[in-house]
Amino acid sequence: MIRFSSIFTINQAIGVILPNDFVVKGKVYRKGHIITPEDKLLLKSLGVENIYGAVAENNDIEFKTAQNQISAQISGKGLGFVTQEDGLCKIVATTDGIFMADEQRVNKFNRLNENVVLNIIKPFTTVKKDDIVAVLEVTTPFIKEDEIDDIIFRLSGNLSLLSIAETDNKKSIFIYPHLLSDDNENMYFTSVVMKVITDFNDIGFNFGREIHSRYDIDSISDSLYSCKDADVIFILSPVKSSSRQDVIYQAVEKYADKIINYKYPDISMSDFVVAQKGNSKVFVIPHSYDVAETKEIDKLIKYVMFSEYVDEN
């Protein structure tokens, strides 16, 4: 294995690998540089007596190679990567869109190996082509091949750790189930719609048709079936739901292929429901959406909307 945290005299330094950038009297030696006989003579002439570094052994992989192998595994649709002169592997968007990443999966990745670190921008951020969305670093100049193999094996699967979802003018429809049909209810619906439009104005929604229904299972269900050509359906509830016996929940359950989320763990927005019908996503907007802090709800909506696969977790 690699011998780290060692100090070598300048006479022993040939073949030593630098674990970090090393600057002496204006000359820069980059992380991973292997000291040559010419380097030794120059460094001695500059008064360097000792070198801090490492010595590689069999089955060690140079850090840039390791970074490229890992980056190829974690970078999904709409992403590319390059290791630059500073030794860091920059993962960049190759198209405009929404940066997709699950923070829990990223945190789990960062626990796989103490010498491999992935930093990302905020998930579900709108990005432009060539924006840097993540930086991967192997912190040691070399790493064992079997450690990289283990990381890649653990990453294997159909769902990439990072990706870009293109915002492609998704057709969106609002459904208003009227309970009272009075001015206060209409004002509430308007307030919620304006907040939804404001919160999602950067991701390519085409807010089009609005459907008014009665507050009963059949009327709401019929409205849903009339939205088969929609990518996204927002249902605004005139009252806070308290159980699965709620009219809107039963209408959604009647229509959808599956309920992705029934209860949300937030006391002010526990009535948030997410469902799927074919490629169409259905969101029952919490009754307090217009006055509550909705960053986490908005993040979940974006995740569901742009994910190719979504389960109940």
Coordinates of N, CA, C and O in Angstrom, one line a residue, residues 238-304:
P238 N -59.6 23.1 -1.0 CA -60.2 24.2 -0.3 C -60.2 24.0 1.2 O -60.5 25.0 2.0
V239 N -59.9 22.8 1.7 CA -59.8 22.5 3.1 C -58.6 21.6 3.4 O -58.1 20.9 2.5
K240 N -58.1 21.6 4.6 CA -57.0 20.8 5.0 C -57.5 19.3 5.1 O -58.5 19.0 5.8
S241 N -56.8 18.4 4.5 CA -57.1 17.0 4.5 C -56.6 16.4 5.9 O -55.6 16.9 6.4
S242 N -57.4 15.5 6.4 CA -57.0 14.9 7.7 C -56.8 13.4 7.6 O -56.2 12.8 8.5
S243 N -57.2 12.7 6.5 CA -57.1 11.3 6.5 C -57.2 10.8 5.0 O -57.5 11.6 4.1
R244 N -57.0 9.5 4.9 CA -57.2 8.9 3.5 C -58.6 8.8 3.1 O -58.9 8.5 2.0
Q245 N -59.5 9.2 4.0 CA -60.9 9.2 3.6 C -61.3 10.5 3.0 O -62.5 10.7 2.6
D246 N -60.4 11.5 2.9 CA -60.6 12.8 2.3 C -61.1 12.6 0.9 O -60.6 11.7 0.2
V247 N -62.0 13.5 0.5 CA -62.5 13.4 -0.9 C -61.4 13.5 -2.0 O -61.4 12.7 -2.9
I248 N -60.5 14.5 -1.8 CA -59.5 14.6 -2.8 C -58.5 13.4 -2.9 O -58.2 12.9 -4.0
Y249 N -58.1 12.9 -1.7 CA -57.3 11.7 -1.7 C -57.9 10.6 -2.4 O -57.3 9.9 -3.3
Q250 N -59.2 10.3 -2.1 CA -59.9 9.2 -2.8 C -60.0 9.4 -4.3 O -60.0 8.4 -5.0
A251 N -60.2 10.6 -4.7 CA -60.3 10.9 -6.1 C -59.0 10.6 -6.8 O -58.9 10.0 -7.9
V252 N -57.9 11.1 -6.2 CA -56.6 10.8 -6.7 C -56.3 9.3 -6.7 O -55.7 8.8 -7.7
E253 N -56.6 8.6 -5.7 CA -56.3 7.2 -5.6 C -57.1 6.5 -6.7 O -56.6 5.5 -7.3
K254 N -58.3 6.9 -7.0 CA -59.2 6.3 -8.0 C -58.5 6.5 -9.4 O -58.6 5.6 -10.3
Y255 N -57.9 7.6 -9.6 CA -57.3 8.0 -10.9 C -55.9 7.4 -11.1 O -55.5 6.9 -12.2
A256 N -55.0 7.5 -10.1 CA -53.6 7.3 -10.3 C -53.2 5.9 -10.4 O -53.9 5.0 -9.9
D257 N -52.0 5.7 -11.0 CA -51.4 4.3 -11.0 C -50.8 4.0 -9.6 O -50.9 2.9 -9.2
K258 N -50.3 5.0 -9.0 CA -49.7 4.8 -7.6 C -49.7 6.1 -6.9 O -49.5 7.2 -7.5
I259 N -49.8 6.0 -5.6 CA -49.6 7.2 -4.7 C -48.1 7.2 -4.3 O -47.7 6.2 -3.6
I260 N -47.4 8.2 -4.6 CA -46.0 8.3 -4.2 C -45.8 8.7 -2.8 O -44.9 8.3 -2.1
N261 N -46.6 9.7 -2.4 CA -46.5 10.3 -1.1 C -47.9 10.6 -0.6 O -48.7 11.3 -1.2
Y262 N -48.2 10.1 0.6 CA -49.6 10.4 1.2 C -49.5 11.4 2.3 O -50.3 12.4 2.3
K263 N -48.5 11.3 3.2 CA -48.4 12.3 4.3 C -47.0 12.9 4.2 O -46.0 12.2 4.0
Y264 N -46.9 14.2 4.5 CA -45.6 14.8 4.5 C -45.3 15.2 6.0 O -46.2 15.7 6.7
P265 N -44.1 14.9 6.4 CA -43.8 15.1 7.9 C -43.5 16.6 8.3 O -42.5 17.0 8.7
D266 N -44.5 17.4 8.0 CA -44.5 18.8 8.4 C -45.9 19.1 8.9 O -46.9 19.0 8.2
I267 N -46.0 19.6 10.1 CA -47.3 19.8 10.8 C -48.1 20.8 10.0 O -49.4 20.7 10.0
S268 N -47.5 21.7 9.3 CA -48.3 22.7 8.5 C -48.7 22.3 7.1 O -49.5 22.9 6.5
M269 N -48.0 21.2 6.6 CA -48.3 20.8 5.3 C -48.4 19.2 5.2 O -48.0 18.6 4.2
S270 N -49.0 18.6 6.2 CA -49.1 17.2 6.2 C -50.0 16.6 5.2 O -50.0 15.4 4.9
D271 N -50.9 17.5 4.6 CA -51.8 17.0 3.6 C -51.3 17.1 2.1 O -52.0 17.0 1.2
F272 N -50.0 17.2 2.0 CA -49.3 17.2 0.7 C -49.4 15.8 0.1 O -48.9 14.8 0.7
V273 N -49.9 15.6 -1.1 CA -50.0 14.3 -1.7 C -49.4 14.3 -3.1 O -49.5 15.3 -3.8
V274 N -48.7 13.2 -3.4 CA -48.0 13.1 -4.7 C -48.4 11.8 -5.3 O -48.4 10.7 -4.7
A275 N -48.8 11.8 -6.6 CA -49.2 10.6 -7.3 C -48.7 10.6 -8.7 O -48.3 11.6 -9.2
Q276 N -48.9 9.5 -9.4 CA -48.4 9.3 -10.8 C -49.4 8.5 -11.6 O -50.0 7.5 -11.1
K277 N -49.6 9.0 -12.8 CA -50.5 8.3 -13.8 C -49.7 8.3 -15.1 O -49.6 9.3 -15.8
G278 N -49.2 7.1 -15.5 CA -48.3 7.1 -16.6 C -47.1 7.9 -16.4 O -46.4 7.8 -15.4
N279 N -46.9 8.9 -17.3 CA -45.8 9.8 -17.2 C -46.2 11.1 -16.5 O -45.4 12.1 -16.4
S280 N -47.5 11.2 -16.2 CA -48.0 12.4 -15.6 C -47.9 12.4 -14.1 O -48.1 11.4 -13.5
K281 N -47.5 13.5 -13.5 CA -47.4 13.7 -12.0 C -48.5 14.5 -11.5 O -48.9 15.5 -12.1
V282 N -49.1 14.1 -10.4 CA -50.2 14.8 -9.7 C -49.7 15.3 -8.3 O -49.2 14.5 -7.5
F283 N -50.0 16.5 -8.1 CA -49.6 17.1 -6.8 C -50.8 17.7 -6.1 O -51.5 18.6 -6.7
V284 N -51.2 17.3 -4.9 CA -52.2 17.9 -4.2 C -51.5 18.9 -3.3 O -50.8 18.6 -2.4
I285 N -51.7 20.2 -3.6 CA -51.0 21.3 -2.9 C -51.6 21.4 -1.5 O -52.8 21.5 -1.3
P286 N -50.7 21.5 -0.5 CA -51.2 21.6 0.9 C -52.0 22.9 1.1 O -51.8 23.9 0.5
H287 N -53.0 22.8 2.0 CA -54.0 23.9 2.1 C -53.3 25.2 2.6 O -53.7 26.3 2.3
S288 N -52.2 25.1 3.3 CA -51.5 26.3 3.9 C -50.3 26.7 3.0 O -49.5 27.5 3.4
Y289 N -50.3 26.2 1.7 CA -49.1 26.5 0.9 C -48.9 28.0 0.6 O -47.7 28.4 0.5
D290 N -49.9 28.8 0.6 CA -49.8 30.2 0.3 C -49.2 31.0 1.4 O -48.7 32.1 1.2
V291 N -49.1 30.4 2.6 CA -48.6 31.2 3.8 C -47.5 30.5 4.5 O -46.8 31.1 5.3
A292 N -47.2 29.2 4.1 CA -46.1 28.5 4.8 C -44.8 28.6 4.1 O -44.7 29.0 2.9
E293 N -43.7 28.2 4.8 CA -42.4 28.1 4.2 C -42.4 26.8 3.4 O -42.6 25.7 3.9
T294 N -42.2 26.9 2.1 CA -42.4 25.7 1.2 C -41.1 25.2 0.5 O -41.2 24.5 -0.5
K295 N -39.9 25.6 0.9 CA -38.7 25.2 0.2 C -38.6 23.7 0.1 O -38.2 23.2 -1.0
E296 N -38.9 23.0 1.1 CA -38.7 21.5 1.1 C -39.8 20.9 0.2 O -39.5 19.9 -0.5
I297 N -41.0 21.4 0.3 CA -42.1 20.9 -0.6 C -41.7 21.2 -2.1 O -41.9 20.3 -2.9
D298 N -41.2 22.4 -2.4 CA -40.9 22.7 -3.7 C -39.8 21.8 -4.2 O -39.7 21.4 -5.4
K299 N -38.8 21.5 -3.3 CA -37.7 20.6 -3.7 C -38.2 19.2 -4.1 O -37.8 18.6 -5.1
L300 N -39.2 18.7 -3.3 CA -39.8 17.4 -3.5 C -40.5 17.4 -4.9 O -40.5 16.5 -5.6
I301 N -41.3 18.5 -5.1 CA -42.0 18.6 -6.4 C -41.1 18.5 -7.6 O -41.3 17.8 -8.5
K302 N -40.0 19.3 -7.5 CA -39.0 19.3 -8.6 C -38.4 17.9 -8.7 O -38.2 17.4 -9.9
Y303 N -38.1 17.2 -7.6 CA -37.5 15.9 -7.7 C -38.4 14.9 -8.4 O -38.0 14.2 -9.3
V304 N -39.7 14.9 -8.0 CA -40.6 14.0 -8.6 C -40.9 14.3 -10.0 O -40.9 13.5 -10.9

